[in-house]
CSV table of C-alpha atoms in Angstrom, one decimal:
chain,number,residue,atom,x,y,z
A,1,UNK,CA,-111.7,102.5,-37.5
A,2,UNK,CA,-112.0,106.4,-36.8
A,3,UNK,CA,-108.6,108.1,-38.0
A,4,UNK,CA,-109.0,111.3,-35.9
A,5,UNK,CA,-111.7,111.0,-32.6
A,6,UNK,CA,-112.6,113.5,-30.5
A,7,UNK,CA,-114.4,113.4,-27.1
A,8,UNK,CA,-116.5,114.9,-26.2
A,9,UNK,CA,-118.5,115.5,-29.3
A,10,UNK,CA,-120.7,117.9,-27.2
A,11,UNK,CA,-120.2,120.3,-24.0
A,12,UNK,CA,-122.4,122.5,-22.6
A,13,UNK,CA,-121.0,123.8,-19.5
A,14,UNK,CA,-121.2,127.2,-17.4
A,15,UNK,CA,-118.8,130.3,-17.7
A,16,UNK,CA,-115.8,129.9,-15.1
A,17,UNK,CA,-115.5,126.3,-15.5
A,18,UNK,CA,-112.9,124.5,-16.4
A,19,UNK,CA,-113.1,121.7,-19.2
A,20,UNK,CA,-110.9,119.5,-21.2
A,21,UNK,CA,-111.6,118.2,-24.8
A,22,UNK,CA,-109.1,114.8,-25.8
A,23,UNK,CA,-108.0,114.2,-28.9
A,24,UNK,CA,-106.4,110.5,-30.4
A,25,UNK,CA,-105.1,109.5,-33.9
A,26,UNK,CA,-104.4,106.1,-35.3
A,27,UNK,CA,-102.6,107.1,-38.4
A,28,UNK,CA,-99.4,106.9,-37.3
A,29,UNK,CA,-98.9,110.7,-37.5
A,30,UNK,CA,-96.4,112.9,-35.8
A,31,UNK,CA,-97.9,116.2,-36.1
A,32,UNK,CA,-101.5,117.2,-34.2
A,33,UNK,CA,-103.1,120.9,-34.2
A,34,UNK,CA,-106.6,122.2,-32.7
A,35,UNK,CA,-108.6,124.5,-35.1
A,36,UNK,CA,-111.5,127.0,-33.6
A,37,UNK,CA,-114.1,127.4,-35.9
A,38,UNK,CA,-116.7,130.0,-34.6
A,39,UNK,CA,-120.2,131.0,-35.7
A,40,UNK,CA,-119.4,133.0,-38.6
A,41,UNK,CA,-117.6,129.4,-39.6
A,42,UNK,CA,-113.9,130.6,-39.7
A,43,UNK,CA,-111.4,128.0,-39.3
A,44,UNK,CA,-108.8,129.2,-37.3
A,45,UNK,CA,-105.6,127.4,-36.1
A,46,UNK,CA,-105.1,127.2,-32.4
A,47,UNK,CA,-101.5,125.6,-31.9
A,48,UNK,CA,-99.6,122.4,-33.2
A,49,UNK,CA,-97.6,119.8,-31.6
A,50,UNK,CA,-94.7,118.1,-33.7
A,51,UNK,CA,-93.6,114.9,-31.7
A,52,UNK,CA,-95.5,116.0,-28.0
A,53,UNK,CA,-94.1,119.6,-29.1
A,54,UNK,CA,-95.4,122.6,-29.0
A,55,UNK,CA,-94.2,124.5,-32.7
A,56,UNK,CA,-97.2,127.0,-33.1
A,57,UNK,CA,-99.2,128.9,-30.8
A,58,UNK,CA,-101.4,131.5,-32.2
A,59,UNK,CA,-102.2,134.1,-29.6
A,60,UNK,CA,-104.3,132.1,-28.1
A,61,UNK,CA,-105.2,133.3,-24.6
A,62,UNK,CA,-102.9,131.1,-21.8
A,63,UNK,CA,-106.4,129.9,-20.2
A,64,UNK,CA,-106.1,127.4,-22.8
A,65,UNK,CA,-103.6,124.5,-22.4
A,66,UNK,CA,-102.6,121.9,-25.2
A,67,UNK,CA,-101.5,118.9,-23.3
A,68,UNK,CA,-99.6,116.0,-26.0
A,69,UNK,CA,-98.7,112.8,-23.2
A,70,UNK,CA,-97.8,111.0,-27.0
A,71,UNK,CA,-97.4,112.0,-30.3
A,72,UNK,CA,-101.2,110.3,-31.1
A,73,UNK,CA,-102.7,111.9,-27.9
A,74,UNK,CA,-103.5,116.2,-28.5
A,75,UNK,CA,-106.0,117.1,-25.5
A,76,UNK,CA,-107.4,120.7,-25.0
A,77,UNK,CA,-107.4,122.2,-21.5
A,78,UNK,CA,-109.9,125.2,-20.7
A,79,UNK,CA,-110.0,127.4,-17.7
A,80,UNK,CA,-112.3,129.5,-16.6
A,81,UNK,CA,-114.5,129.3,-19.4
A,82,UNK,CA,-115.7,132.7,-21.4
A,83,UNK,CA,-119.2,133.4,-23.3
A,84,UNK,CA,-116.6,133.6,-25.9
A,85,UNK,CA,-115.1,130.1,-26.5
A,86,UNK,CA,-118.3,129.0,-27.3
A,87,UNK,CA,-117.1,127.5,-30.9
A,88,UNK,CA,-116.7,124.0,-32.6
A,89,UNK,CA,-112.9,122.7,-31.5
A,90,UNK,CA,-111.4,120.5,-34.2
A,91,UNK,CA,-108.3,118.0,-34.2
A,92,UNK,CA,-106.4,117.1,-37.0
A,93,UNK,CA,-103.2,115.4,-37.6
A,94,UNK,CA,-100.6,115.0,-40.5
A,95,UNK,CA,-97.0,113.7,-40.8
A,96,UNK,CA,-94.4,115.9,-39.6
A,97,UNK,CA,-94.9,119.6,-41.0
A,98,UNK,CA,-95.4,118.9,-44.3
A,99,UNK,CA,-97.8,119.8,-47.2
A,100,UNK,CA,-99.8,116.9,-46.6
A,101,UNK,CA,-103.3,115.9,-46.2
A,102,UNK,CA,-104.6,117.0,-42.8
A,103,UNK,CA,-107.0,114.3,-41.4
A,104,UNK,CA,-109.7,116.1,-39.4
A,105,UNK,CA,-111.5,115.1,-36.4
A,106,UNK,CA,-115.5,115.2,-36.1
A,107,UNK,CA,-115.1,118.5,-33.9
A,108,UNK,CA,-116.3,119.3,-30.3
A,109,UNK,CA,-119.3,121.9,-30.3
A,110,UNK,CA,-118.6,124.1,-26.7
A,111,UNK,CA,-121.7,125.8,-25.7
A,112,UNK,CA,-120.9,128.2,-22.5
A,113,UNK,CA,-123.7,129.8,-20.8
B,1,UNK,CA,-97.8,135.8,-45.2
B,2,UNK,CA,-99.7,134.1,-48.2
B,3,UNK,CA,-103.5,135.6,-47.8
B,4,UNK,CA,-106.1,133.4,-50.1
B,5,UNK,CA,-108.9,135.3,-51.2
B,6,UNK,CA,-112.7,133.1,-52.6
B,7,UNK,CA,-115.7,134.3,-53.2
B,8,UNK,CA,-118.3,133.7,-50.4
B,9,UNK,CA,-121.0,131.9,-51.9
B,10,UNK,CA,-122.0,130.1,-55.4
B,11,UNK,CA,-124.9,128.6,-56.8
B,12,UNK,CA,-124.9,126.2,-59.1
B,13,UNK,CA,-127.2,123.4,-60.5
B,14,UNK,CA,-127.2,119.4,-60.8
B,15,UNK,CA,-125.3,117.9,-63.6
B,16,UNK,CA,-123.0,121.1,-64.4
B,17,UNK,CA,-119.4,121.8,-63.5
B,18,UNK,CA,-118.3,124.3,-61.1
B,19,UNK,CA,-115.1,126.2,-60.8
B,20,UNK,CA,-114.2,128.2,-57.9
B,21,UNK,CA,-111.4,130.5,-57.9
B,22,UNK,CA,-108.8,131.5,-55.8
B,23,UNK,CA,-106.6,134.4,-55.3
B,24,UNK,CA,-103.0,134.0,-54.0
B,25,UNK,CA,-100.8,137.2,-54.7
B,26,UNK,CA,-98.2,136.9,-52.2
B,27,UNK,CA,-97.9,133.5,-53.1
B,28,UNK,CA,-94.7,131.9,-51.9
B,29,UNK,CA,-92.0,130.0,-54.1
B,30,UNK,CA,-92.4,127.0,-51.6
B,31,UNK,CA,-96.0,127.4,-51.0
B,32,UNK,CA,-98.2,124.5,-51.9
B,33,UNK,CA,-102.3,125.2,-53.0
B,34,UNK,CA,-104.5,122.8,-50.9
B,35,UNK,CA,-108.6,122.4,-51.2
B,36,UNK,CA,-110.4,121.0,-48.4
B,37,UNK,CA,-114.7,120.8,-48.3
B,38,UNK,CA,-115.9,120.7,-45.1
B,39,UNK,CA,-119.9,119.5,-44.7
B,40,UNK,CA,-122.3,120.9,-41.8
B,41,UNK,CA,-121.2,119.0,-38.5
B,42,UNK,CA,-118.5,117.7,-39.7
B,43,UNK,CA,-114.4,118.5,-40.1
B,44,UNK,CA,-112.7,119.9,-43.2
B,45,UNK,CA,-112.1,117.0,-45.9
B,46,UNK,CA,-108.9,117.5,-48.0
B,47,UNK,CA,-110.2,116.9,-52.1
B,48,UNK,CA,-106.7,118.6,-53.8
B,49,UNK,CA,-103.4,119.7,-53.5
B,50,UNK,CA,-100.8,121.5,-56.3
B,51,UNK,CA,-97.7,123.5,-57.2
B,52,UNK,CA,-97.7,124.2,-60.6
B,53,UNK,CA,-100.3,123.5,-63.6
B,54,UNK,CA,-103.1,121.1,-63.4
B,55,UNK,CA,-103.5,118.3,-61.2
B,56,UNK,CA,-106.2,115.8,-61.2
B,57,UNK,CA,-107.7,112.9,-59.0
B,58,UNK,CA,-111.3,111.6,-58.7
B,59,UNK,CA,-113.0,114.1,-57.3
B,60,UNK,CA,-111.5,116.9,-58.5
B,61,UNK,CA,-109.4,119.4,-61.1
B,62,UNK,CA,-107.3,121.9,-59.9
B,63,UNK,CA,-105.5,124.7,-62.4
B,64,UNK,CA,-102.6,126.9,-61.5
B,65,UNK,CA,-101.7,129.5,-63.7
B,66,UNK,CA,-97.8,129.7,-65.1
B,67,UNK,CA,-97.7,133.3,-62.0
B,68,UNK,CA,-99.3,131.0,-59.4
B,69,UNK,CA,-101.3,133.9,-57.8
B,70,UNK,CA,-104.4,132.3,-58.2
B,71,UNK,CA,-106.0,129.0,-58.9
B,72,UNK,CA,-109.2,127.3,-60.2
B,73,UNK,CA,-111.1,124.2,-58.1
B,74,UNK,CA,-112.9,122.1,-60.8
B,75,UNK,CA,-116.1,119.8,-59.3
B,76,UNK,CA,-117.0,118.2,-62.9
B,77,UNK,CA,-120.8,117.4,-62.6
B,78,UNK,CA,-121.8,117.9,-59.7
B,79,UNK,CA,-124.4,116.9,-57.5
B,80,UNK,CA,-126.7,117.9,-54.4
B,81,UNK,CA,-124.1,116.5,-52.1
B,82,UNK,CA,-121.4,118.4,-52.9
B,83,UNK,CA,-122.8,121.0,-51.5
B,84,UNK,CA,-120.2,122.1,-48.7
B,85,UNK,CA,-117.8,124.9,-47.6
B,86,UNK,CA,-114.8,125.1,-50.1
B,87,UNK,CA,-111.5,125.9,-48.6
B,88,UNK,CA,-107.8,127.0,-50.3
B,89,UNK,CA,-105.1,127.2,-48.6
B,90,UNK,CA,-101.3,128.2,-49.1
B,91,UNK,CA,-98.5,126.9,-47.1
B,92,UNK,CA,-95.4,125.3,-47.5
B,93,UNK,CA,-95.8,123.2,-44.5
B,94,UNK,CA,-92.9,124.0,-42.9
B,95,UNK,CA,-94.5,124.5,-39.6
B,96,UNK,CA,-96.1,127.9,-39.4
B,97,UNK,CA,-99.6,129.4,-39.5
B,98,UNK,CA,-99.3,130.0,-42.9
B,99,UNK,CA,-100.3,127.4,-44.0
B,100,UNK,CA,-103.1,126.9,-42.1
B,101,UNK,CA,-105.2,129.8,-42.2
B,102,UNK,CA,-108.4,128.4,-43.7
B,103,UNK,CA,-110.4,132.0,-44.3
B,104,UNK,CA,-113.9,131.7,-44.4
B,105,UNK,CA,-114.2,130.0,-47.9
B,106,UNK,CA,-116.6,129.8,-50.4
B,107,UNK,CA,-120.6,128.1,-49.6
B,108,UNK,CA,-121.3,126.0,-52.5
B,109,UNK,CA,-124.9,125.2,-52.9
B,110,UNK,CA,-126.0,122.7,-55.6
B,111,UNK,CA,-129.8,123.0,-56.7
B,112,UNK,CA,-132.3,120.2,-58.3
């Protein structure tokens, strides 16, 4: 069984469009986040949901939309898709806030042309 | 705001250990120190977590000096597959960013 899944693994798609990547755990785990990780390969967080709740956001531009219908569900609306936000998108989820081991998701590559 | 500091790349060979150091100086009394290696395609894998002095599972060593501003990841003999992206972060998990800003860590690359 896959921990952390992702769909799609790949999207290639053109600039203005709008796109959604989902997100599920089966860990039991009460706390999801979505990482960017461009092409220099830094691995930034995006925002985290506690519980379907939003607790971080990190200045992330308001064309993207975390949706969390349940605490195992973390799906990642795009609008209007930029050259920019061509990246790999990665899930991960972890009990609530804590120091614990973040269980990663295989990652979504986003190719806008 | 904790900010790690690795070096970008290392070269090692088959068979030997490999330490890779962190840097930590802001380092927070609740912060914990947490490796993850993260393989081409694929999403950051956690190997190591600590607070204080050494820690050790199977994969892995990690040392914490008595200041806490920096600490040592420990692969004992390693071998062509560990080659990976090393990662250290500090956080104390309480819910903000901190603690997971993953920097650009440090390329590994294990030869014959």
């Amino acid at each position: 069984d896959t921990a952390v899944s992702q769909t799609p693994k790949y999207l290639v798609t053109q600039m203005g469009n709008d796109k959604s990547i989902k997100c599920e755990q089966n860990l039991g785990h009460d706390t999801m986040y979505w990482y960017k990780q461009d092409s220099k390969k830094f691995l930034k967080i995006m925002f985290s949901y506690n519980n379907k709740e939003l607790i971080i956001n990190e200045t992330v531009p308001n064309r993207f939309s975390p949706k969390s219908p349940d605490k195992a569900h973390l799906n990642l609306h795009i609008n209007s898709l930029e050259l920019g936000d061509s990246a790999v998108y990665f899930c991960a989820s972890t009990w609530a806030l804590s120091t614990d081991t973040q269980y990663f998701g295989p990652g979504t590559r986003l190719t806008v042309l | 705001l904790a900010k790690t500091t690795q070096p970008i790349s290392m070269d090692s060979y088959e068979g030997q250990e490999v330490n890779i150091t962190c840097s930590h100086n802001n380092i927070a009394t609740n912060d914990y120190i947490t490796w993850y290696q993260q393989f081409p395609s694929q999403g950051p894998r956690f190997i190591i977590q600590g607070y204080k002095t050494k820690v050790t599972n199977e994969v892995a060593s990690l040392f914490i000096p008595a200041d806490r501003k920096s600490s040592t990841l420990s692969l004992p003999r390693v071998s062509l597959s560990d080659t990976a992206v090393y990662y250290c972060l500090v956080g104390d998990g309480g819910g903000g960013a901190d603690g997971l800003t993953f920097g650009k860590g440090t390329h590994l690359i294990i030869q014959p």
